[in-house]
PDB file of C-alpha atoms and ligand atoms in Angstrom:
ATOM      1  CA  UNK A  21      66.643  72.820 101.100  1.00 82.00           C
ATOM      2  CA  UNK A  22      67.462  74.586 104.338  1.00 96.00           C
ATOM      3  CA  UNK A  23      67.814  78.494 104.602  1.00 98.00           C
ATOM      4  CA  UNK A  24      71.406  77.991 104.977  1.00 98.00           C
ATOM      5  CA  UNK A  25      72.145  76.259 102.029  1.00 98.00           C
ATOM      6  CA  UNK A  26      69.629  78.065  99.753  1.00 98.00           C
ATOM      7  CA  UNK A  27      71.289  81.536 100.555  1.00 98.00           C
ATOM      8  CA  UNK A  28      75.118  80.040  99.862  1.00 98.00           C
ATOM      9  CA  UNK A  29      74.084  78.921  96.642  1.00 98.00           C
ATOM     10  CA  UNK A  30      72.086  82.246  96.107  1.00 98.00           C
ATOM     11  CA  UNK A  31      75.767  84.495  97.376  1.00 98.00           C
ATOM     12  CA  UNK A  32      77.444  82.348  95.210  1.00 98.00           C
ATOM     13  CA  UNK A  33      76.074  82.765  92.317  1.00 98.00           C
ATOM     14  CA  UNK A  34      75.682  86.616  93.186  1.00 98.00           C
ATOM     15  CA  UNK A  35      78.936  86.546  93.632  1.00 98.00           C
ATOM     16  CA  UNK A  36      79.794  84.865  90.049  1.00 98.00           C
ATOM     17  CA  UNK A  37      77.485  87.302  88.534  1.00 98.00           C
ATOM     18  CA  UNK A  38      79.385  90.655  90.275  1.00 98.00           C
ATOM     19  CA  UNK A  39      82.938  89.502  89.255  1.00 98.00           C
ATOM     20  CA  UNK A  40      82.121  89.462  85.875  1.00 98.00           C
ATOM     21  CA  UNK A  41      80.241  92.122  85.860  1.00 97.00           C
ATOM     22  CA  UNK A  42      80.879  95.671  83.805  1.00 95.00           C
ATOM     23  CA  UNK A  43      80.029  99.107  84.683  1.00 95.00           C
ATOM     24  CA  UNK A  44      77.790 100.974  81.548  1.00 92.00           C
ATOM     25  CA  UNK A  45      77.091 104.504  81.200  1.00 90.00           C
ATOM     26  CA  UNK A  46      74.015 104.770  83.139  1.00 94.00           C
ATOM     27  CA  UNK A  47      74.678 102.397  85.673  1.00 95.00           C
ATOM     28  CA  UNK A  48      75.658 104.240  88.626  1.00 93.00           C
ATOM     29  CA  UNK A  49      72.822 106.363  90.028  1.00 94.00           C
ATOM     30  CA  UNK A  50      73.535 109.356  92.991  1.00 95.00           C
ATOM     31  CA  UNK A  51      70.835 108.629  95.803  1.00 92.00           C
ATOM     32  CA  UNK A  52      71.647 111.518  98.687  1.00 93.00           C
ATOM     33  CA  UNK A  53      74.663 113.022  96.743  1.00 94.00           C
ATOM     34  CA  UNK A  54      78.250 112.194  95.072  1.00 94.00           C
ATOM     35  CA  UNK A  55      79.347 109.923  98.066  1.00 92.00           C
ATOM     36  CA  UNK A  56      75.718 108.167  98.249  1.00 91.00           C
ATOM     37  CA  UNK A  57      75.667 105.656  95.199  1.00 92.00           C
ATOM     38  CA  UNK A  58      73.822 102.621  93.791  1.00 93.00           C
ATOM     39  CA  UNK A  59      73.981 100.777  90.636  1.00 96.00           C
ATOM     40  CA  UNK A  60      72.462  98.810  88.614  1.00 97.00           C
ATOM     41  CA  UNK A  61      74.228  95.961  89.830  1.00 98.00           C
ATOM     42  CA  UNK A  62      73.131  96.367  93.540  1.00 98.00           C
ATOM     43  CA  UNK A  63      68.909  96.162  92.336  1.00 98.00           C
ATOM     44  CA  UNK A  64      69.664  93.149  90.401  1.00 98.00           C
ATOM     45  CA  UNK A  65      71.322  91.694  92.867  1.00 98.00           C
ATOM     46  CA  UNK A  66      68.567  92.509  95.697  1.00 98.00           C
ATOM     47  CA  UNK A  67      65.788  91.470  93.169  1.00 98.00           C
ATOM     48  CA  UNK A  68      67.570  87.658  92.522  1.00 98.00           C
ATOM     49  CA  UNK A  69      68.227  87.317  96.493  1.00 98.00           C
ATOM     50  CA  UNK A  70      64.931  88.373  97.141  1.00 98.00           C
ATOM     51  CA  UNK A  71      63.076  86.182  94.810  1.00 97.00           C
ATOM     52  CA  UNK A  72      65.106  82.705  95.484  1.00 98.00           C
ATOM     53  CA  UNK A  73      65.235  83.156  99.199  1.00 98.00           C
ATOM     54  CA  UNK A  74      61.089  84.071  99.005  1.00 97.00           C
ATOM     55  CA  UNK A  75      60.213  81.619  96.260  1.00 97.00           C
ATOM     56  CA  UNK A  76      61.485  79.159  98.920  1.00 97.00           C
ATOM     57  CA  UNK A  77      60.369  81.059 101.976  1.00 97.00           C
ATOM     58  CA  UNK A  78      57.465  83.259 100.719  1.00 96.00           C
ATOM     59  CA  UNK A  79      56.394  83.246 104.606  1.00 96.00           C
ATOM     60  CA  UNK A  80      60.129  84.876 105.604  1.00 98.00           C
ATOM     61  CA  UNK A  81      60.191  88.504 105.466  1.00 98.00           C
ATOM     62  CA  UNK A  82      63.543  90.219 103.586  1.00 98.00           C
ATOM     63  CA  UNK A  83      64.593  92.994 104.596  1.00 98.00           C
ATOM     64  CA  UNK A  84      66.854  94.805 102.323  1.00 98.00           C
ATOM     65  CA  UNK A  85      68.490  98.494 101.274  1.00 97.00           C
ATOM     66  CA  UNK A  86      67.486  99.030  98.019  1.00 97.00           C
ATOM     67  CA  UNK A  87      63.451  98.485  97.807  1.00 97.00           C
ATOM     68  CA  UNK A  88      61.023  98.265 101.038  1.00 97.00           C
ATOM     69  CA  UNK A  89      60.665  94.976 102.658  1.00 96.00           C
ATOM     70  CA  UNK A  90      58.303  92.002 101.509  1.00 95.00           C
ATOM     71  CA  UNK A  91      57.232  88.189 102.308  1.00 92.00           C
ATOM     72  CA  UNK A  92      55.322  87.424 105.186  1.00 92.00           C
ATOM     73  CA  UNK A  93      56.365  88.054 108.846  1.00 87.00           C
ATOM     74  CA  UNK A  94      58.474  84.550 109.800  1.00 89.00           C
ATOM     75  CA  UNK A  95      62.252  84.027 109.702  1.00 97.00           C
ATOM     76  CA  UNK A  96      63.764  87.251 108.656  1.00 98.00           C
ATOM     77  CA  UNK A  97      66.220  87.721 106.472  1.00 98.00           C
ATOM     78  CA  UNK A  98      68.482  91.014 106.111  1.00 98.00           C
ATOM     79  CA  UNK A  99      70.363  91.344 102.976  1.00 98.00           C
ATOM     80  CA  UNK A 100      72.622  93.895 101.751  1.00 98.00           C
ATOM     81  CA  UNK A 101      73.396  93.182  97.748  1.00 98.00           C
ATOM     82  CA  UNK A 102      76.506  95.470  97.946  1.00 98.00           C
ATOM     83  CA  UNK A 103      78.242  96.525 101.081  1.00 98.00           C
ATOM     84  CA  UNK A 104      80.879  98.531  99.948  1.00 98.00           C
ATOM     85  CA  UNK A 105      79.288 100.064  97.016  1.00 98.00           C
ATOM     86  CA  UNK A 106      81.590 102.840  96.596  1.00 97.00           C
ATOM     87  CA  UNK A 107      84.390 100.144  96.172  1.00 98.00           C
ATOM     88  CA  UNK A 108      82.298  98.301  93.899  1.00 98.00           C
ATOM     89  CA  UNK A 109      82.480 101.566  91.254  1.00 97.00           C
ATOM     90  CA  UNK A 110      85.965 103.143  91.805  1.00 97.00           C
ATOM     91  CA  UNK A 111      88.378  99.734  92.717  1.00 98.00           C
ATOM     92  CA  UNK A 112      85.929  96.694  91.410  1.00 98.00           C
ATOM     93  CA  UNK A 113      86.967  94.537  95.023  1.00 98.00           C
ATOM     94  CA  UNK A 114      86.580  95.432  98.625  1.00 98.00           C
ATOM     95  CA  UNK A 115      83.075  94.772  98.198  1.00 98.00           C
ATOM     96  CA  UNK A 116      80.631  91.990  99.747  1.00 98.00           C
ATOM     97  CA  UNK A 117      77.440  90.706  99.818  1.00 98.00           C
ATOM     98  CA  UNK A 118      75.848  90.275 103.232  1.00 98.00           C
ATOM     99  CA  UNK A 119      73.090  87.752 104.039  1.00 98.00           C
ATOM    100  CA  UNK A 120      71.982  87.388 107.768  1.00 98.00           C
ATOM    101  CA  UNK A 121      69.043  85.475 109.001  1.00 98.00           C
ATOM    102  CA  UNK A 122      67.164  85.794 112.118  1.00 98.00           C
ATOM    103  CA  UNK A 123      64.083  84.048 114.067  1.00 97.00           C
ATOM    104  CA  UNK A 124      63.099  86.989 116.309  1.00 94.00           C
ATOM    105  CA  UNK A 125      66.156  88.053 118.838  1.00 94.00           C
ATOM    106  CA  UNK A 126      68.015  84.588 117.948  1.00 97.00           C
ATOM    107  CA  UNK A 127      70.486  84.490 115.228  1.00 98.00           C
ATOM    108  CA  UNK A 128      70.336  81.936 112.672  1.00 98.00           C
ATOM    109  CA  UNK A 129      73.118  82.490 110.603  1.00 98.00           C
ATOM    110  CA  UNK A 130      75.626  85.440 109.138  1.00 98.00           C
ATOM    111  CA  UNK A 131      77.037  84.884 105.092  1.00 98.00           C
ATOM    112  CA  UNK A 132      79.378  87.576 104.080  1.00 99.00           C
ATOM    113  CA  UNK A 133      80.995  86.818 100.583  1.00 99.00           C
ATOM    114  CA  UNK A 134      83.898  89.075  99.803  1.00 99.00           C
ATOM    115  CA  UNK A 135      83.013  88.570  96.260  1.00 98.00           C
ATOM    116  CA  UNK A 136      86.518  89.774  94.330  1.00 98.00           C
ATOM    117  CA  UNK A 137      88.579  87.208  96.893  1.00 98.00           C
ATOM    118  CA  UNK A 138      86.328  84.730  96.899  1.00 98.00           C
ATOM    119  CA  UNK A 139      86.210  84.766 100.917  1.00 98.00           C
ATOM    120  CA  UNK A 140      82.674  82.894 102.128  1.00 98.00           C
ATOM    121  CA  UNK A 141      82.847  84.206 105.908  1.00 99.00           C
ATOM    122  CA  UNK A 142      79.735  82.786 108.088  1.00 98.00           C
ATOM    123  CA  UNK A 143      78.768  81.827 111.320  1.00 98.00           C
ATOM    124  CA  UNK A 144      75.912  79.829 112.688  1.00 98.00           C
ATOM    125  CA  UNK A 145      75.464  79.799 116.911  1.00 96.00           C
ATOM    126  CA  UNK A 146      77.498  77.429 118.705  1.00 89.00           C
ATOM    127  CA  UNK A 147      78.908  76.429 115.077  1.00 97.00           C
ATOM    128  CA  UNK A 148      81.769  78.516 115.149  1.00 98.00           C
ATOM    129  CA  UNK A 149      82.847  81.034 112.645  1.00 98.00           C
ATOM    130  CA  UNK A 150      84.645  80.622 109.229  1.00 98.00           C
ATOM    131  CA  UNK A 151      86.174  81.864 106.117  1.00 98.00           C
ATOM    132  CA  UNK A 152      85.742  79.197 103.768  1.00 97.00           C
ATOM    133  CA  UNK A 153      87.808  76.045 105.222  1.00 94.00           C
ATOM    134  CA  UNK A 154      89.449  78.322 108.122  1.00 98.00           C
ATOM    135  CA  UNK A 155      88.180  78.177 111.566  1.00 98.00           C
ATOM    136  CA  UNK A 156      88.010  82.196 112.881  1.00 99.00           C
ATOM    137  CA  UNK A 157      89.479  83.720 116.320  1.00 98.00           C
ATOM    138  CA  UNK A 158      89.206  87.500 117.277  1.00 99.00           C
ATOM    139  CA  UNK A 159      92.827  88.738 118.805  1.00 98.00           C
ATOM    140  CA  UNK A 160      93.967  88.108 121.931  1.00 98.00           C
ATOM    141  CA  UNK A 161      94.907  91.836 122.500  1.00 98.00           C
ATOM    142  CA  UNK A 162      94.843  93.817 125.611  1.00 98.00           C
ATOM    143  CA  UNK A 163      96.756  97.012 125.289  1.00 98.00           C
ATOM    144  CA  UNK A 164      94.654  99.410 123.489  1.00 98.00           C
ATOM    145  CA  UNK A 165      98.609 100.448 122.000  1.00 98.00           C
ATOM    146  CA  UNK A 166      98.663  97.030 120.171  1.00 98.00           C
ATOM    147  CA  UNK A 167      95.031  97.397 118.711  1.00 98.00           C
ATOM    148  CA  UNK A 168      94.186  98.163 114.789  1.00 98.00           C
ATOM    149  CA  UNK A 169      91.192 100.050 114.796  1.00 98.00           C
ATOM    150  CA  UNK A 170      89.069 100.191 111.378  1.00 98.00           C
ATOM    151  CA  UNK A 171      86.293 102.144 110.472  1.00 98.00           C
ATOM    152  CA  UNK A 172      84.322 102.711 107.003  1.00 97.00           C
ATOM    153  CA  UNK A 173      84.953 106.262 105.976  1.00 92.00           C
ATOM    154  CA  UNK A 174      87.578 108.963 107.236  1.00 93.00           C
ATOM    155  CA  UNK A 175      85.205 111.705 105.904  1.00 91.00           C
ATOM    156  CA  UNK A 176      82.750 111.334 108.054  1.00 92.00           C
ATOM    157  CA  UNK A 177      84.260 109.552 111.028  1.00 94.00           C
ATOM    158  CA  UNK A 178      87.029 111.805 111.588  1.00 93.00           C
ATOM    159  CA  UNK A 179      86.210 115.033 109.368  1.00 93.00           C
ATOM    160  CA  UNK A 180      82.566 115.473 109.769  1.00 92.00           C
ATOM    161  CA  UNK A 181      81.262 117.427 113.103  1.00 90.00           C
ATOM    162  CA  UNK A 182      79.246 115.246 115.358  1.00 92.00           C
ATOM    163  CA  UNK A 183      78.996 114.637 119.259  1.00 94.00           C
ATOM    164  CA  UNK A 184      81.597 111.618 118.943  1.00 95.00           C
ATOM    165  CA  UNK A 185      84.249 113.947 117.109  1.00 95.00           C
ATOM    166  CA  UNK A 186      86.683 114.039 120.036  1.00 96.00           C
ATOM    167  CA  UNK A 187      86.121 111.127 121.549  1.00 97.00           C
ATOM    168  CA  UNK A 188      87.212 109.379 117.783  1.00 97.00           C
ATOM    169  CA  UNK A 189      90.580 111.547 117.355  1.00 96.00           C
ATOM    170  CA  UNK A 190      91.561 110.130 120.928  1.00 97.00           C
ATOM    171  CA  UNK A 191      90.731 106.874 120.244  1.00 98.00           C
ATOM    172  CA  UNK A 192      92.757 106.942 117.092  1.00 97.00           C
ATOM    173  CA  UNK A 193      95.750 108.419 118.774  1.00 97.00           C
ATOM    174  CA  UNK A 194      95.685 105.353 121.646  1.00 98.00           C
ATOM    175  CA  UNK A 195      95.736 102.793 118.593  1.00 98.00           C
ATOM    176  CA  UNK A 196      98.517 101.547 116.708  1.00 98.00           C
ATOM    177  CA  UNK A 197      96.624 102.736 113.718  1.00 98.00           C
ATOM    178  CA  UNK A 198      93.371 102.955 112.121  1.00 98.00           C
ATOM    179  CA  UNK A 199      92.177 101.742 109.027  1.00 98.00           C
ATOM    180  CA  UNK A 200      89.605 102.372 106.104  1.00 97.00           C
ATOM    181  CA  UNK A 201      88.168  99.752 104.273  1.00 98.00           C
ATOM    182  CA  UNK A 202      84.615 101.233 103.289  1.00 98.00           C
ATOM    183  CA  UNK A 203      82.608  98.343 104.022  1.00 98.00           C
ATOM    184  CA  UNK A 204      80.926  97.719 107.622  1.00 98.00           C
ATOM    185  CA  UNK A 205      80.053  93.835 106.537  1.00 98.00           C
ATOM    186  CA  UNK A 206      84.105  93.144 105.722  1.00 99.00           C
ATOM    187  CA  UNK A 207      85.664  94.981 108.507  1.00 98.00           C
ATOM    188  CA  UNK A 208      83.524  93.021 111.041  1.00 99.00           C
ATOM    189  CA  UNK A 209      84.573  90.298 109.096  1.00 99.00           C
ATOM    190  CA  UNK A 210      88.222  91.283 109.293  1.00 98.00           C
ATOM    191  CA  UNK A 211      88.278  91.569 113.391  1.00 98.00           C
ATOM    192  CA  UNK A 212      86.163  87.839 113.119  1.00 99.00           C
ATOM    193  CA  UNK A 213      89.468  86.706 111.554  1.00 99.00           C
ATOM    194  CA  UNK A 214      92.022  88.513 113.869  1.00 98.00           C
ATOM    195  CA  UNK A 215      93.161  91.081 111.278  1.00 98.00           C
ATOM    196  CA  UNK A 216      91.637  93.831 113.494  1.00 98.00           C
ATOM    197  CA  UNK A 217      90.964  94.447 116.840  1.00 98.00           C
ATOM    198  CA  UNK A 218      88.686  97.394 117.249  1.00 98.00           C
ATOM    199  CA  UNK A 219      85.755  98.552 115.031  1.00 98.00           C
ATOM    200  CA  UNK A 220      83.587 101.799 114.501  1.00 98.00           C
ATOM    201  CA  UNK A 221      80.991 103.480 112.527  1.00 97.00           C
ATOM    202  CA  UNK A 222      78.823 105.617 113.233  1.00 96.00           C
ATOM    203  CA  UNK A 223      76.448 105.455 110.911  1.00 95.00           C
ATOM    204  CA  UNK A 224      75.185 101.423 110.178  1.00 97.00           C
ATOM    205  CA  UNK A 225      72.120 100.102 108.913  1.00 98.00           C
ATOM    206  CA  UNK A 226      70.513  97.035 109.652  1.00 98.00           C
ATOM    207  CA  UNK A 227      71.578  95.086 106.104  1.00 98.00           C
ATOM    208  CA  UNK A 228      75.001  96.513 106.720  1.00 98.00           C
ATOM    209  CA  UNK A 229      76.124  94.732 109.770  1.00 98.00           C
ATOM    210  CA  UNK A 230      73.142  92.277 111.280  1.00 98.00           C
ATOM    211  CA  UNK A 231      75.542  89.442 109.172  1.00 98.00           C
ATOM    212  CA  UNK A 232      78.368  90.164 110.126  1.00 98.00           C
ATOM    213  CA  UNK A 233      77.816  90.901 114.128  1.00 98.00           C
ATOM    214  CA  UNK A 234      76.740  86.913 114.083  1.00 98.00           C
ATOM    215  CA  UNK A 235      80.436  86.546 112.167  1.00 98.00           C
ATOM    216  CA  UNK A 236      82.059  88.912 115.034  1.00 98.00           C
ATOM    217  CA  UNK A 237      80.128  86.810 118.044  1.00 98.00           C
ATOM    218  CA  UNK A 238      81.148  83.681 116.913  1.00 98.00           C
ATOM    219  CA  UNK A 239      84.768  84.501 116.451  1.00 98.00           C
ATOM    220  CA  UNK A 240      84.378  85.500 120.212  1.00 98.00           C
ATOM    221  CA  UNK A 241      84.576  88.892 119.454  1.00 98.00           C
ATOM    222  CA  UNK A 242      81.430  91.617 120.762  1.00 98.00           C
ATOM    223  CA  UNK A 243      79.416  94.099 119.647  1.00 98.00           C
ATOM    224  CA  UNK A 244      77.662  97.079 121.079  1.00 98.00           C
ATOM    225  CA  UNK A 245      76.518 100.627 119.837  1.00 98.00           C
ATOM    226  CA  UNK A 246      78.797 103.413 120.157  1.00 97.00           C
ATOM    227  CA  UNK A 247      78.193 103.577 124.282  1.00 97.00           C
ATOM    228  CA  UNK A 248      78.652 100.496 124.631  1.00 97.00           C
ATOM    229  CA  UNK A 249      74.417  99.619 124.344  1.00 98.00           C
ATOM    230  CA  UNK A 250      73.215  97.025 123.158  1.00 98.00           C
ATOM    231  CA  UNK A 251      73.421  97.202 119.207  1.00 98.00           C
ATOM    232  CA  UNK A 252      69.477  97.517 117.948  1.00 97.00           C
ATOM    233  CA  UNK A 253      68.426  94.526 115.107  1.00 97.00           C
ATOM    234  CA  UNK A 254      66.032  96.761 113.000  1.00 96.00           C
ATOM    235  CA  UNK A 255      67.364 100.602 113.241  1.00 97.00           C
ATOM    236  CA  UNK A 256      70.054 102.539 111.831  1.00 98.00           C
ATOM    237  CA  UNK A 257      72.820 102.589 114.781  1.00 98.00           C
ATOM    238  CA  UNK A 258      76.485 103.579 115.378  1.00 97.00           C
ATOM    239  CA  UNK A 259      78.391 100.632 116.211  1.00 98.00           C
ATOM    240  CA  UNK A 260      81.132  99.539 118.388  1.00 98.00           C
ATOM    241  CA  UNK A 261      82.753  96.114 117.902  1.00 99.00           C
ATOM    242  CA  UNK A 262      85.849  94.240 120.005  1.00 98.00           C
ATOM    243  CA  UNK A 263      87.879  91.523 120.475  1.00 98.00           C
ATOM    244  CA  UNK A 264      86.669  91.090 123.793  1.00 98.00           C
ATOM    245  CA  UNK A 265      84.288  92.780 126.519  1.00 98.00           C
ATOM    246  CA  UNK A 266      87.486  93.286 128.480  1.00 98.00           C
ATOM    247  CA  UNK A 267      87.958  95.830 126.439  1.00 98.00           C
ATOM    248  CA  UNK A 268      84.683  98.133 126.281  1.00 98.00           C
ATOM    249  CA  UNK A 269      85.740  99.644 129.781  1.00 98.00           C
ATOM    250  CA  UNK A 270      89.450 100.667 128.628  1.00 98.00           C
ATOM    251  CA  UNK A 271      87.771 102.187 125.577  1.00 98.00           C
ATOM    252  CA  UNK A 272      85.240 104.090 126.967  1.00 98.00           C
ATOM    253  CA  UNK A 273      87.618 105.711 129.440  1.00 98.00           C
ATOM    254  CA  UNK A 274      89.771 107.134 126.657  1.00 98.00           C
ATOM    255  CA  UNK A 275      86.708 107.829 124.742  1.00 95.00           C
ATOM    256  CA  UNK A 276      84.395 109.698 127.359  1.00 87.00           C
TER     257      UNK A 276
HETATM  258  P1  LIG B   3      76.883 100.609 101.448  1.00 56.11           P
HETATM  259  O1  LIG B   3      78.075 100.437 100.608  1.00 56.11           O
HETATM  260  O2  LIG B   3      75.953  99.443 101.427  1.00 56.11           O
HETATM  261  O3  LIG B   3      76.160 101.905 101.174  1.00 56.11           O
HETATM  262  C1  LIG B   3      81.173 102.826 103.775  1.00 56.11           C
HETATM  263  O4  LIG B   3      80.783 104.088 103.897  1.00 56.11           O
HETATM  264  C2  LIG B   3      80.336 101.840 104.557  1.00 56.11           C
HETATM  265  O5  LIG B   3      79.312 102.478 105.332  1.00 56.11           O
HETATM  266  C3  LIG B   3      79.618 100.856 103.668  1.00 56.11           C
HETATM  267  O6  LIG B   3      79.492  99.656 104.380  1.00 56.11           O
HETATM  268  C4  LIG B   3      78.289 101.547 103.440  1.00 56.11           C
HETATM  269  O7  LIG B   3      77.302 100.671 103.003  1.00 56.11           O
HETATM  270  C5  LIG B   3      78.030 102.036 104.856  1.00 56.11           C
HETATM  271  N1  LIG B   3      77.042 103.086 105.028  1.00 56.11           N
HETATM  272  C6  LIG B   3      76.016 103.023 105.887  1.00 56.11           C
HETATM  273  N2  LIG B   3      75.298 104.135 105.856  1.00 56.11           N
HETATM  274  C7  LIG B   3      75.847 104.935 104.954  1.00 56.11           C
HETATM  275  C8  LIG B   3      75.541 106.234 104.453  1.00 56.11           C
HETATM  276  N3  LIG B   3      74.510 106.943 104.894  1.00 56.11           N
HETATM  277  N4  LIG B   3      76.334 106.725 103.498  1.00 56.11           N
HETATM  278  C9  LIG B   3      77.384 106.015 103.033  1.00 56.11           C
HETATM  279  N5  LIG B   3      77.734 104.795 103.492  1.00 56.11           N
HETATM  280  C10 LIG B   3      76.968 104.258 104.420  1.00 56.11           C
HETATM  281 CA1  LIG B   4      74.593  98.374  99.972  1.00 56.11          CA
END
């Protein structure tokens, strides 16, 4: 079986397991703090990704958030069990599992199931990108006063202190408006399929948006960091995605 297929199957299933899935005492563990979870659910689903992709693959490496990375140092594979985990405890949907796979610098493919709708997004180069049977487009915006801009968290986009703090409250007031969704893999996923125009976090990890930015670049859309660098495969980064390069210029002149 080919990577592809093996991790569709593997999401699937994930996927099947999550929806069903129940919330125990117990289950829900603070990491940093009270906005900083995991659960039980999001180790059992790393462990069963991990093990099919490297019982197939045991020369791939995996690369994931909740234990250190393993397998050997070939195609890699960055997985995120739950984006969205915060959604995953208080609402039960808005939450996805991301699977991106890469041979070096070269993308092989992005798989982002939004689990509670049932939404397979992916993307493979030159193949296009897709939620389930649907062919994806970014907008065709220009005018930064028709754009909806989304980012993960109000706290600590627009509430925290940090060197971007201005340059975020005038971004939001060019916008039409911003929203919060609370997961970086489905609100790339959301500008792949038009229903956005203008993305940022500044705070991303790897797992978190290294399927989706395949997703976004198929769709025709771009991504950068938050100056408009290029966005970094293997570190933590801010991120900046758009519906088209067109755009990064008219953005970073409101911004800086
Ligand atoms: P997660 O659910 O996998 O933790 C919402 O805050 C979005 O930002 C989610 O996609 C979340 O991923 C991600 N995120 C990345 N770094 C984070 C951090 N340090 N704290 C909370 N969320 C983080
Ligand atoms: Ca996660």
């Amino acid at each position: 079986m080919e990577r592809f297929e093996l991790a569709v199957g593997a999401v699937k299933s994930a996927g099947a397991a999550l929806r069903l899935s129940h919330l125990e005492d117990g289950d829900v563990q603070f990491k940093t703090g009270y906005k900083d979870l995991v659960t039980y659910w999001d180790r059992r689903t790393e462990q069963m990704l991990r093990g099919e992709i490297l019982s197939a693959f045991p020369d791939d490496m995996v690369v994931g958030e909740e234990y250190p990375p393993s397998g050997g140092g070939g195609v890699l594979w960055y997985i995120d069990p739950i984006d969205g985990t915060t959604n995953f405890v208080n609402q039960h949907r808005n939450y996805a599992i991301s699977v991106g796979c890469w041979e070096g610098e070269t993308p092989l493919f992005g798989l982002v199931l939004d689990v509670e709708r049932e939404a397979l997004y992916w993307a493979k180069p030159s193949e296009g990108a897709w939620r389930n049977g649907e062919r994806l487009h970014v907008t065709r915006h220009r005018d930064i006063h028709d754009m909806l801009m989304t980012t993960p968290g109000v706290q600590y986009t627009f509430l925290a202190q940090h060197e971007w703090h201005e340059s975020m409250r005038r971004l939001a007031r060019a916008v039409r408006g911003v929203r919060c969704l609370g997961s970086v893999a489905l609100e790339l996923c959301e500008l792949a399929a038009g229903e956005a125009d203008l993305f940022v976090t500044l705070r991303s990890s790897p797992w978190d948006h290294n399927a989706a930015r395949i997703i976004v670049t198929e769709a025709g859309g771009v991504v950068y960091d938050i100056a408009g660098g290029d966005l970094p495969l293997d570190a933590k980064t801010t991120v900046l995605a758009l519906n088209s390069p067109e755009m990064l210029p008219v953005v970073q002149e409101i911004m800086l």
